[in-house]
Amino acid sequence: MQFPARKKVKFVHDVIQFERVTFSYPDEENPVLQELSFSISQGERVVITGPSGCGKTTLLYLCNRLYPENCDGILSGTVKLFGKDSLYFIPGEINHRIATVFQDPDSQFCMQTVEQELAFTLENLHVNREEMDKRISEVLALTDLCEFRHAVIQSLSGGQKQRIATACALIMEPEILLLDEPIAHLDPYTAKKYIEWLDDLQHKRSITIVAIEHRLDLWGNFFERSIPLHKTEVAAPLEKRNSSKIEEISLAVNKVRDKSFLKDISFQLSRGEITVLAGPNGSGKSTLMKTLCQLIPSSGTVQPDFLGYVPQSPEFLFLTKNVRDEIGYGGGSNIDEMLSRLKLENIADAHPFAISHGQKRRVAIAAMLSDGREVILMDEPTSGQDAVALSELFQLINERAREGTTFLIVTHDMEFAYCIADTVLLMDGGSLTGKFPAKDVWSDERLLQNHHLLPPKGLMRHEACFA
């Protein structure tokens, strides 16, 4: 995505300054950030890059003063916000000037409905009742969320929650917007619209935007510069895999429906088949995955009834006190291999709740792959993964499929889907609209458009070779 070249603006002042900042967690041998210095000026667009677990989210939490105030971390050096040492701001003083959209939107919601959540934010800013309703209406219109004003937040999809979390940040009219992988749970079409909307917002309000992002391809030239944390390993590009499925039914789903949304969903997957489940935000993908695992009451039949499952929020699965034990909890014998291949060796003794979001996903994936399940469901496994981890995940799934494991994967990453999928299940409005050979989906422009998908760049590169 390309945006018109922005006018060269003479920035007035620096709004964020790090001067030789080192930050350590008490139980960690090495600092997560070391001797880090940089500055960000008013109105800039900056992206923070680096491998999973390198400290990107920690950096963001230092920018909004969540750290070191709310953790036991040890900070040296100086963090200045709006020209003032961050330690001299009283708790909560900075939060209406620097708004944050967290990687897991559920972690920042306090109220039941969207309107209540927005009102709660304004109440904390002491906005009067007359002004409150006006600002809620304005921000819902700005974020294209008017239809969700009275919706129960926990009934919405991950992508819808992400947009609501952004609305809660914007209603404070901040000077700086911090975004932790803001498009991770958005379908490709919605992600594109979100970035275009953010571009327009930044032009109108001259807001400073600082984002953490792995999927830079969707952002085009949106960011003016990047701040890399640690040198990223070079990953081998993903290559389109050859199908390994065997004509033997491994997963049979017959007329599955829940009480409110899903409508008589039926399909079959073969042994060794890798299927991507795709569709717009709110179409029912995660609901279907939970229903198949019997986490939501439903009717219909699912065979087998013992499925491996990696949810969007993998920490809900964790039962032990360190990563190694978590991977081996189900009795797997290849724990060391999983630790090595999924780049988890250096955190093997860490508590699963104390690691990055991307690492949590890899721990949950490792546990399922070690468990010997014949059918594994994964909901957004690529979220928060750097290129090296993504490449290794691709190889592991491919190898297991060749050994006969069946995979059903929800993903909005069309490059990953293009390379990994044998078949694609498409959903919209709680219904299954069809099961297609993957190659037929990528070449059908109308089908992609109807399901808020964009053609993968891998397909365009492939076609160019034969042009």
CSV table of C-alpha atoms in Angstrom, one decimal:
chain,number,residue,atom,x,y,z
A,1,MET,CA,0.0,0.0,0.0
A,2,GLN,CA,1.5,3.3,-1.1
A,3,PHE,CA,0.5,6.7,0.4
A,4,PRO,CA,1.2,10.1,-1.2
A,5,ALA,CA,4.5,11.6,-0.1
A,6,ARG,CA,4.0,13.6,3.0
A,7,LYS,CA,5.2,17.2,3.2
A,8,LYS,CA,8.5,17.6,5.0
A,9,VAL,CA,7.5,19.0,8.3
A,10,LYS,CA,9.8,20.8,10.6
A,11,PHE,CA,9.1,19.0,13.9
A,12,VAL,CA,8.6,21.3,16.9
A,13,HIS,CA,10.1,19.1,19.6
A,14,ASP,CA,10.8,15.6,20.7
A,15,VAL,CA,7.9,13.9,22.6
A,16,ILE,CA,9.7,10.7,23.5
A,17,GLN,CA,13.4,10.4,24.3
A,18,PHE,CA,15.4,7.4,25.5
A,19,GLU,CA,18.9,8.2,26.8
A,20,ARG,CA,21.0,5.1,27.4
A,21,VAL,CA,18.1,3.1,28.8
A,22,THR,CA,18.6,-0.4,30.2
A,23,PHE,CA,15.7,-2.4,31.6
A,24,SER,CA,15.9,-5.8,33.3
A,25,TYR,CA,13.4,-8.1,34.9
A,26,PRO,CA,14.4,-9.5,38.3
A,27,ASP,CA,14.5,-13.1,37.3
A,28,GLU,CA,16.3,-12.6,34.0
A,29,GLU,CA,20.0,-12.9,33.7
A,30,ASN,CA,20.3,-10.4,30.8
A,31,PRO,CA,18.6,-7.1,30.3
A,32,VAL,CA,15.7,-7.1,27.8
A,33,LEU,CA,16.8,-3.5,26.7
A,34,GLN,CA,20.4,-2.4,27.0
A,35,GLU,CA,21.9,1.1,26.5
A,36,LEU,CA,19.0,2.1,24.2
A,37,SER,CA,19.0,5.7,22.9
A,38,PHE,CA,16.6,7.3,20.4
A,39,SER,CA,14.1,10.2,20.1
A,40,ILE,CA,10.7,10.5,18.4
A,41,SER,CA,9.4,13.9,17.3
A,42,GLN,CA,6.0,15.4,17.4
A,43,GLY,CA,3.9,14.1,14.5
A,44,GLU,CA,6.3,11.3,13.4
A,45,ARG,CA,5.2,7.8,12.3
A,46,VAL,CA,7.7,5.2,13.7
A,47,VAL,CA,7.7,1.4,13.7
A,48,ILE,CA,9.5,-0.7,16.3
A,49,THR,CA,10.9,-3.9,14.7
A,50,GLY,CA,12.8,-6.9,15.9
A,51,PRO,CA,12.4,-10.7,16.7
A,52,SER,CA,9.8,-12.0,19.0
A,53,GLY,CA,10.8,-11.6,22.6
A,54,CYS,CA,13.4,-8.9,22.0
A,55,GLY,CA,11.7,-6.3,24.2
A,56,LYS,CA,9.4,-4.4,21.8
A,57,THR,CA,6.4,-4.4,24.1
A,58,THR,CA,8.6,-3.6,27.1
A,59,LEU,CA,9.8,-0.5,25.2
A,60,LEU,CA,6.1,0.5,24.6
A,61,TYR,CA,5.3,0.1,28.3
A,62,LEU,CA,8.2,2.4,29.2
A,63,CYS,CA,6.8,5.0,26.8
A,64,ASN,CA,3.4,5.0,28.5
A,65,ARG,CA,4.9,4.7,32.0
A,66,LEU,CA,3.1,1.4,32.7
A,67,TYR,CA,6.7,0.3,33.4
A,68,PRO,CA,8.5,0.6,35.8
A,69,GLU,CA,5.5,1.7,37.9
A,70,ASN,CA,3.6,-1.6,37.6
A,71,CYS,CA,6.3,-4.2,37.6
A,72,ASP,CA,9.5,-5.1,39.5
A,73,GLY,CA,11.8,-4.2,36.6
A,74,ILE,CA,15.0,-2.3,37.1
A,75,LEU,CA,15.4,0.8,35.0
A,76,SER,CA,18.6,2.8,34.4
A,77,GLY,CA,19.1,5.7,32.0
A,78,THR,CA,16.5,8.3,31.3
A,79,VAL,CA,13.0,8.1,29.6
A,80,LYS,CA,11.7,11.6,28.8
A,81,LEU,CA,8.1,12.2,27.8
A,82,PHE,CA,7.2,15.7,26.4
A,83,GLY,CA,10.7,16.9,27.7
A,84,LYS,CA,10.1,15.7,31.3
A,85,ASP,CA,11.6,12.7,33.0
A,86,SER,CA,8.9,10.1,33.0
A,87,LEU,CA,9.5,9.3,36.7
A,88,TYR,CA,8.2,12.7,37.6
A,89,PHE,CA,4.7,12.1,36.2
A,90,ILE,CA,2.3,11.0,38.9
A,91,PRO,CA,0.5,7.7,38.2
A,92,GLY,CA,-2.2,8.2,35.5
A,93,GLU,CA,-1.1,11.7,34.6
A,94,ILE,CA,0.4,10.8,31.3
A,95,ASN,CA,-2.3,8.3,30.1
A,96,HIS,CA,-4.6,10.7,28.4
A,97,ARG,CA,-1.8,12.2,26.4
A,98,ILE,CA,-0.2,8.9,25.4
A,99,ALA,CA,-2.9,6.3,24.5
A,100,THR,CA,-2.1,2.6,24.0
A,101,VAL,CA,-3.8,-0.2,22.1
A,102,PHE,CA,-2.4,-3.4,23.5
A,103,GLN,CA,-1.6,-6.6,21.6
A,104,ASP,CA,-4.4,-8.5,23.4
A,105,PRO,CA,-7.4,-6.1,23.5
A,106,ASP,CA,-9.2,-8.2,26.1
A,107,SER,CA,-6.5,-7.1,28.6
A,108,GLN,CA,-7.8,-3.5,28.6
A,109,PHE,CA,-11.5,-3.9,28.7
A,110,CYS,CA,-13.4,-3.2,32.0
A,111,MET,CA,-17.0,-2.9,31.0
A,112,GLN,CA,-19.6,-5.1,29.4
A,113,THR,CA,-20.7,-3.1,26.3
A,114,VAL,CA,-18.9,-0.9,23.8
A,115,GLU,CA,-20.8,2.3,24.9
A,116,GLN,CA,-20.1,1.5,28.6
A,117,GLU,CA,-16.4,1.0,27.9
A,118,LEU,CA,-16.1,4.3,26.0
A,119,ALA,CA,-18.1,6.1,28.8
A,120,PHE,CA,-15.8,4.6,31.5
A,121,THR,CA,-12.8,6.0,29.7
A,122,LEU,CA,-14.3,9.5,29.6
A,123,GLU,CA,-15.4,9.3,33.2
A,124,ASN,CA,-11.8,8.7,34.2
A,125,LEU,CA,-11.0,12.0,32.4
A,126,HIS,CA,-13.8,13.8,34.2
A,127,VAL,CA,-15.7,14.6,31.0
A,128,ASN,CA,-19.2,15.9,31.7
A,129,ARG,CA,-22.3,14.0,30.7
A,130,GLU,CA,-23.3,16.4,27.9
A,131,GLU,CA,-19.9,16.2,26.2
A,132,MET,CA,-19.6,12.4,26.8
A,133,ASP,CA,-22.4,11.4,24.4
A,134,LYS,CA,-21.1,13.6,21.7
A,135,ARG,CA,-17.6,12.3,21.9
A,136,ILE,CA,-18.8,8.7,22.0
A,137,SER,CA,-20.9,9.2,18.8
A,138,GLU,CA,-18.0,11.0,17.1
A,139,VAL,CA,-15.4,8.3,17.8
A,140,LEU,CA,-17.8,5.5,16.8
A,141,ALA,CA,-18.4,7.2,13.5
A,142,LEU,CA,-14.6,7.8,13.0
A,143,THR,CA,-13.8,4.1,13.6
A,144,ASP,CA,-16.9,2.8,11.7
A,145,LEU,CA,-18.2,1.1,14.8
A,146,CYS,CA,-21.7,2.8,15.1
A,147,GLU,CA,-23.5,-0.6,14.7
A,148,PHE,CA,-21.6,-2.0,17.7
A,149,ARG,CA,-22.5,0.8,20.2
A,150,HIS,CA,-24.7,-1.4,22.4
A,151,ALA,CA,-22.9,-4.7,21.6
A,152,VAL,CA,-21.5,-6.9,24.4
A,153,ILE,CA,-17.7,-6.8,23.9
A,154,GLN,CA,-17.0,-10.4,24.8
A,155,SER,CA,-19.5,-11.5,22.1
A,156,LEU,CA,-17.4,-9.9,19.3
A,157,SER,CA,-14.5,-11.2,17.2
A,158,GLY,CA,-10.8,-10.5,17.9
A,159,GLY,CA,-10.7,-8.1,15.0
A,160,GLN,CA,-13.8,-6.2,16.2
A,161,LYS,CA,-12.3,-6.0,19.7
A,162,GLN,CA,-9.1,-4.5,18.2
A,163,ARG,CA,-11.0,-1.7,16.5
A,164,ILE,CA,-13.0,-1.0,19.8
A,165,ALA,CA,-9.7,-0.8,21.7
A,166,THR,CA,-8.5,1.7,19.2
A,167,ALA,CA,-11.7,3.7,19.6
A,168,CYS,CA,-11.2,3.7,23.4
A,169,ALA,CA,-7.7,5.1,22.8
A,170,LEU,CA,-8.8,7.8,20.4
A,171,ILE,CA,-11.7,9.0,22.5
A,172,MET,CA,-9.1,10.5,24.9
A,173,GLU,CA,-7.8,12.7,22.0
A,174,PRO,CA,-4.2,11.8,22.7
A,175,GLU,CA,-1.1,13.4,21.4
A,176,ILE,CA,0.7,10.0,21.0
A,177,LEU,CA,-0.8,6.7,19.9
A,178,LEU,CA,1.1,3.5,20.8
A,179,LEU,CA,0.0,0.4,18.8
A,180,ASP,CA,1.2,-3.1,19.6
A,181,GLU,CA,0.6,-5.1,16.4
A,182,PRO,CA,-2.7,-3.4,15.6
A,183,ILE,CA,-3.6,-5.4,12.5
A,184,ALA,CA,-2.7,-8.9,14.0
A,185,HIS,CA,-6.4,-9.9,14.3
A,186,LEU,CA,-7.8,-8.0,11.3
A,187,ASP,CA,-8.8,-9.7,8.1
A,188,PRO,CA,-6.7,-8.3,5.1
A,189,TYR,CA,-9.4,-6.0,3.8
A,190,THR,CA,-10.1,-4.6,7.2
A,191,ALA,CA,-6.4,-4.2,7.9
A,192,LYS,CA,-6.0,-2.2,4.7
A,193,LYS,CA,-8.9,0.0,5.6
A,194,TYR,CA,-7.6,0.4,9.1
A,195,ILE,CA,-4.2,1.6,7.8
A,196,GLU,CA,-5.8,4.0,5.4
A,197,TRP,CA,-8.0,5.4,8.2
A,198,LEU,CA,-5.0,5.8,10.4
A,199,ASP,CA,-3.2,7.7,7.7
A,200,ASP,CA,-6.2,10.1,7.4
A,201,LEU,CA,-6.4,10.5,11.1
A,202,GLN,CA,-2.7,11.3,11.4
A,203,HIS,CA,-3.0,13.9,8.7
A,204,LYS,CA,-6.0,15.6,10.4
A,205,ARG,CA,-4.7,15.5,14.0
A,206,SER,CA,-0.9,15.5,13.6
A,207,ILE,CA,-0.9,12.7,16.2
A,208,THR,CA,2.4,10.9,16.8
A,209,ILE,CA,2.2,7.2,16.0
A,210,VAL,CA,4.5,4.5,17.4
A,211,ALA,CA,3.7,1.0,16.4
A,212,ILE,CA,5.2,-2.5,16.9
A,213,GLU,CA,4.7,-4.6,13.7
A,214,HIS,CA,5.9,-7.8,12.1
A,215,ARG,CA,3.7,-7.7,9.0
A,216,LEU,CA,5.2,-4.6,7.4
A,217,ASP,CA,4.2,-5.6,3.9
A,218,LEU,CA,0.6,-4.4,4.5
A,219,TRP,CA,1.7,-1.0,5.7
A,220,GLY,CA,3.5,0.1,2.4
A,221,ASN,CA,5.3,3.5,3.0
A,222,PHE,CA,3.1,4.5,6.0
A,223,PHE,CA,6.0,4.7,8.4
A,224,GLU,CA,8.7,7.3,8.1
A,225,ARG,CA,11.4,5.3,9.9
A,226,SER,CA,12.0,2.2,12.0
A,227,ILE,CA,13.8,1.6,15.3
A,228,PRO,CA,15.1,-2.0,15.2
A,229,LEU,CA,15.7,-3.9,18.5
A,230,HIS,CA,18.5,-6.5,18.1
A,231,LYS,CA,19.7,-7.8,14.7
A,232,THR,CA,17.0,-10.1,13.1
A,233,GLU,CA,18.1,-13.4,11.8
A,234,VAL,CA,17.6,-13.9,8.0
A,235,ALA,CA,14.8,-16.4,7.4
A,236,ALA,CA,14.5,-18.5,4.3
A,237,PRO,CA,11.4,-17.4,2.3
A,238,LEU,CA,8.4,-19.6,2.5
A,239,GLU,CA,7.9,-21.8,-0.5
A,240,LYS,CA,4.6,-23.2,-1.6
A,241,ARG,CA,4.3,-26.8,-0.3
A,242,ASN,CA,3.1,-29.9,-2.1
A,243,SER,CA,0.0,-31.6,-0.7
A,244,SER,CA,0.5,-34.6,1.5
A,245,LYS,CA,-3.1,-35.5,2.2
A,246,ILE,CA,-4.3,-39.1,2.0
A,247,GLU,CA,-7.9,-40.0,1.0
A,248,GLU,CA,-8.9,-41.1,4.4
A,249,ILE,CA,-11.3,-39.0,6.5
A,250,SER,CA,-9.6,-37.6,9.6
A,251,LEU,CA,-12.1,-35.0,10.7
A,252,ALA,CA,-15.8,-35.2,10.0
A,253,VAL,CA,-18.1,-32.3,11.0
A,254,ASN,CA,-21.8,-32.8,10.5
A,255,LYS,CA,-24.5,-30.0,10.9
A,256,VAL,CA,-22.7,-28.2,13.8
A,257,ARG,CA,-24.5,-25.2,15.1
A,258,ASP,CA,-24.5,-23.2,18.3
A,259,LYS,CA,-27.5,-21.5,20.0
A,260,SER,CA,-27.1,-18.0,18.4
A,261,PHE,CA,-24.7,-17.8,15.4
A,262,LEU,CA,-23.4,-20.8,13.6
A,263,LYS,CA,-25.7,-22.4,11.1
A,264,ASP,CA,-25.5,-26.1,10.3
A,265,ILE,CA,-21.8,-26.4,9.3
A,266,SER,CA,-20.6,-29.6,7.7
A,267,PHE,CA,-17.3,-30.5,6.1
A,268,GLN,CA,-14.6,-33.2,6.1
A,269,LEU,CA,-10.9,-33.1,6.2
A,270,SER,CA,-8.5,-35.9,5.0
A,271,ARG,CA,-5.6,-37.3,6.9
A,272,GLY,CA,-2.5,-35.1,6.4
A,273,GLU,CA,-4.7,-32.2,4.9
A,274,ILE,CA,-3.9,-28.6,5.8
A,275,THR,CA,-6.9,-26.4,5.6
A,276,VAL,CA,-7.1,-22.7,6.2
A,277,LEU,CA,-10.3,-21.3,7.6
A,278,ALA,CA,-10.8,-17.7,6.4
A,279,GLY,CA,-13.4,-14.9,6.2
A,280,PRO,CA,-14.2,-11.5,7.5
A,281,ASN,CA,-13.8,-10.4,11.1
A,282,GLY,CA,-16.9,-11.5,13.0
A,283,SER,CA,-17.8,-14.3,10.5
A,284,GLY,CA,-17.6,-17.0,13.1
A,285,LYS,CA,-14.2,-18.6,12.6
A,286,SER,CA,-13.1,-18.6,16.3
A,287,THR,CA,-16.6,-19.5,17.4
A,288,LEU,CA,-16.5,-22.6,15.1
A,289,MET,CA,-13.1,-23.6,16.4
A,290,LYS,CA,-14.3,-23.4,20.0
A,291,THR,CA,-17.5,-25.3,19.1
A,292,LEU,CA,-15.5,-28.1,17.5
A,293,CYS,CA,-13.5,-28.4,20.7
A,294,GLN,CA,-16.7,-28.5,22.8
A,295,LEU,CA,-15.9,-25.3,24.5
A,296,ILE,CA,-19.3,-23.8,23.4
A,297,PRO,CA,-22.6,-25.8,23.7
A,298,SER,CA,-23.7,-27.0,20.3
A,299,SER,CA,-25.7,-29.5,18.3
A,300,GLY,CA,-24.4,-31.8,15.5
A,301,THR,CA,-21.5,-34.2,15.5
A,302,VAL,CA,-17.7,-33.9,15.4
A,303,GLN,CA,-15.4,-37.0,14.9
A,304,PRO,CA,-13.0,-37.4,16.4
A,305,ASP,CA,-13.9,-35.6,19.6
A,306,PHE,CA,-10.4,-35.4,20.9
A,307,LEU,CA,-8.8,-32.4,19.1
A,308,GLY,CA,-5.6,-30.4,19.8
A,309,TYR,CA,-6.4,-26.6,20.0
A,310,VAL,CA,-4.3,-23.5,20.1
A,311,PRO,CA,-6.6,-20.5,20.8
A,312,GLN,CA,-6.1,-16.8,20.0
A,313,SER,CA,-5.2,-16.2,23.7
A,314,PRO,CA,-2.9,-19.2,24.4
A,315,GLU,CA,-2.3,-18.3,28.1
A,316,PHE,CA,-5.8,-19.8,28.9
A,317,LEU,CA,-4.2,-23.2,28.3
A,318,PHE,CA,-1.2,-22.8,30.6
A,319,LEU,CA,-1.1,-25.1,33.7
A,320,THR,CA,2.5,-25.2,34.8
A,321,LYS,CA,5.2,-22.8,36.1
A,322,ASN,CA,7.8,-23.0,33.3
A,323,VAL,CA,7.9,-23.3,29.5
A,324,ARG,CA,9.6,-26.7,29.5
A,325,ASP,CA,7.0,-28.3,31.7
A,326,GLU,CA,4.2,-26.7,29.8
A,327,ILE,CA,5.4,-28.3,26.5
A,328,GLY,CA,5.7,-31.7,28.1
A,329,TYR,CA,2.5,-31.5,30.1
A,330,GLY,CA,0.7,-33.9,27.8
A,331,GLY,CA,3.4,-36.5,27.9
A,332,GLY,CA,5.3,-35.6,24.8
A,333,SER,CA,8.8,-37.0,24.3
A,334,ASN,CA,10.3,-34.5,21.9
A,335,ILE,CA,10.4,-31.5,24.2
A,336,ASP,CA,14.0,-30.5,23.5
A,337,GLU,CA,13.4,-30.6,19.8
A,338,MET,CA,10.3,-28.3,20.1
A,339,LEU,CA,12.3,-25.9,22.3
A,340,SER,CA,15.0,-25.7,19.7
A,341,ARG,CA,13.0,-25.5,16.6
A,342,LEU,CA,10.5,-22.9,17.9
A,343,LYS,CA,13.3,-20.7,19.3
A,344,LEU,CA,12.2,-21.3,23.0
A,345,GLU,CA,15.5,-22.6,24.4
A,346,ASN,CA,16.5,-19.4,26.1
A,347,ILE,CA,13.1,-19.1,27.9
A,348,ALA,CA,12.7,-22.8,28.8
A,349,ASP,CA,12.8,-22.0,32.6
A,350,ALA,CA,10.6,-18.9,32.3
A,351,HIS,CA,7.1,-18.8,33.6
A,352,PRO,CA,4.7,-19.0,30.6
A,353,PHE,CA,2.8,-15.9,31.7
A,354,ALA,CA,6.1,-13.8,31.8
A,355,ILE,CA,7.1,-14.2,28.1
A,356,SER,CA,6.0,-12.2,25.0
A,357,HIS,CA,2.7,-12.8,23.2
A,358,GLY,CA,4.5,-14.4,20.2
A,359,GLN,CA,6.4,-16.7,22.5
A,360,LYS,CA,3.2,-17.7,24.3
A,361,ARG,CA,1.7,-18.8,21.0
A,362,ARG,CA,4.8,-20.9,20.2
A,363,VAL,CA,4.7,-22.6,23.6
A,364,ALA,CA,1.1,-23.6,23.0
A,365,ILE,CA,1.9,-24.8,19.5
A,366,ALA,CA,4.8,-26.8,20.8
A,367,ALA,CA,2.6,-28.4,23.5
A,368,MET,CA,0.1,-29.5,20.9
A,369,LEU,CA,2.7,-30.8,18.5
A,370,SER,CA,4.3,-32.8,21.3
A,371,ASP,CA,1.0,-34.2,22.4
A,372,GLY,CA,0.5,-36.6,19.4
A,373,ARG,CA,-2.9,-35.3,18.5
A,374,GLU,CA,-4.1,-36.5,15.1
A,375,VAL,CA,-6.1,-33.3,14.4
A,376,ILE,CA,-4.8,-29.9,15.5
A,377,LEU,CA,-6.8,-26.6,15.3
A,378,MET,CA,-4.9,-23.3,15.4
A,379,ASP,CA,-6.4,-19.9,15.7
A,380,GLU,CA,-4.1,-17.2,14.4
A,381,PRO,CA,-0.8,-19.0,15.0
A,382,THR,CA,1.2,-16.5,13.0
A,383,SER,CA,0.3,-13.5,15.1
A,384,GLY,CA,3.3,-12.0,16.8
A,385,GLN,CA,5.8,-14.2,15.0
A,386,ASP,CA,8.9,-12.8,13.4
A,387,ALA,CA,10.1,-14.2,10.0
A,388,VAL,CA,12.4,-16.9,11.5
A,389,ALA,CA,9.8,-18.3,13.8
A,390,LEU,CA,7.2,-18.2,11.0
A,391,SER,CA,9.6,-20.2,8.7
A,392,GLU,CA,10.1,-22.8,11.4
A,393,LEU,CA,6.4,-23.0,12.2
A,394,PHE,CA,5.8,-23.6,8.5
A,395,GLN,CA,8.3,-26.4,8.3
A,396,LEU,CA,7.0,-28.1,11.4
A,397,ILE,CA,3.4,-28.1,10.2
A,398,ASN,CA,4.5,-29.3,6.8
A,399,GLU,CA,6.5,-32.2,8.4
A,400,ARG,CA,3.6,-33.2,10.7
A,401,ALA,CA,1.1,-33.2,7.8
A,402,ARG,CA,3.4,-35.6,5.9
A,403,GLU,CA,3.3,-37.9,8.9
A,404,GLY,CA,-0.5,-37.8,8.8
A,405,THR,CA,-1.5,-35.0,11.2
A,406,THR,CA,-4.5,-32.9,10.0
A,407,PHE,CA,-4.5,-29.2,10.5
A,408,LEU,CA,-7.3,-26.6,10.5
A,409,ILE,CA,-5.8,-23.1,10.7
A,410,VAL,CA,-7.5,-19.7,11.1
A,411,THR,CA,-5.2,-17.0,9.7
A,412,HIS,CA,-5.4,-13.6,8.2
A,413,ASP,CA,-1.9,-13.9,6.9
A,414,MET,CA,-2.5,-14.6,3.2
A,415,GLU,CA,1.2,-15.2,2.4
A,416,PHE,CA,1.3,-18.0,5.0
A,417,ALA,CA,-2.1,-19.3,3.8
A,418,TYR,CA,-0.9,-19.4,0.2
A,419,CYS,CA,2.2,-21.4,1.0
A,420,ILE,CA,0.7,-23.8,3.5
A,421,ALA,CA,-2.9,-24.6,2.5
A,422,ASP,CA,-4.2,-27.6,0.5
A,423,THR,CA,-7.8,-26.3,0.8
A,424,VAL,CA,-9.6,-23.3,2.1
A,425,LEU,CA,-12.9,-23.2,4.1
A,426,LEU,CA,-14.6,-19.8,3.7
A,427,MET,CA,-17.1,-18.4,6.3
A,428,ASP,CA,-19.4,-15.4,6.3
A,429,GLY,CA,-22.2,-14.5,8.8
A,430,GLY,CA,-21.9,-17.7,10.8
A,431,SER,CA,-22.3,-19.9,7.7
A,432,LEU,CA,-19.8,-22.0,5.7
A,433,THR,CA,-19.9,-20.6,2.2
A,434,GLY,CA,-17.8,-23.4,0.8
A,435,LYS,CA,-14.7,-25.6,0.8
A,436,PHE,CA,-12.3,-24.9,-2.1
A,437,PRO,CA,-8.9,-26.1,-3.4
A,438,ALA,CA,-6.6,-23.4,-2.3
A,439,LYS,CA,-5.4,-22.5,-5.9
A,440,ASP,CA,-9.1,-21.8,-6.9
A,441,VAL,CA,-9.5,-19.2,-4.0
A,442,TRP,CA,-6.4,-17.2,-4.8
A,443,SER,CA,-7.3,-16.7,-8.4
A,444,ASP,CA,-11.0,-15.8,-7.8
A,445,GLU,CA,-11.1,-12.1,-7.3
A,446,ARG,CA,-14.9,-12.0,-6.5
A,447,LEU,CA,-14.6,-14.8,-3.9
A,448,LEU,CA,-11.7,-12.9,-2.2
A,449,GLN,CA,-13.5,-9.6,-2.2
A,450,ASN,CA,-16.7,-11.2,-0.8
A,451,HIS,CA,-14.7,-12.6,2.1
A,452,HIS,CA,-12.5,-9.6,2.9
A,453,LEU,CA,-9.4,-11.3,1.6
A,454,LEU,CA,-6.6,-9.9,-0.6
A,455,PRO,CA,-4.6,-12.0,-3.1
A,456,PRO,CA,-1.3,-13.1,-1.7
A,457,LYS,CA,1.9,-11.6,-3.1
A,458,GLY,CA,3.3,-15.1,-3.5
A,459,LEU,CA,0.7,-15.7,-6.1
A,460,MET,CA,1.5,-12.5,-8.0
A,461,ARG,CA,5.2,-13.5,-7.9
A,462,HIS,CA,4.4,-16.9,-9.2
A,463,GLU,CA,2.3,-15.6,-12.1
A,464,ALA,CA,5.0,-13.1,-13.0
A,465,CYS,CA,7.4,-16.0,-13.6
A,466,PHE,CA,5.1,-17.3,-16.4
A,467,ALA,CA,4.1,-13.9,-17.9
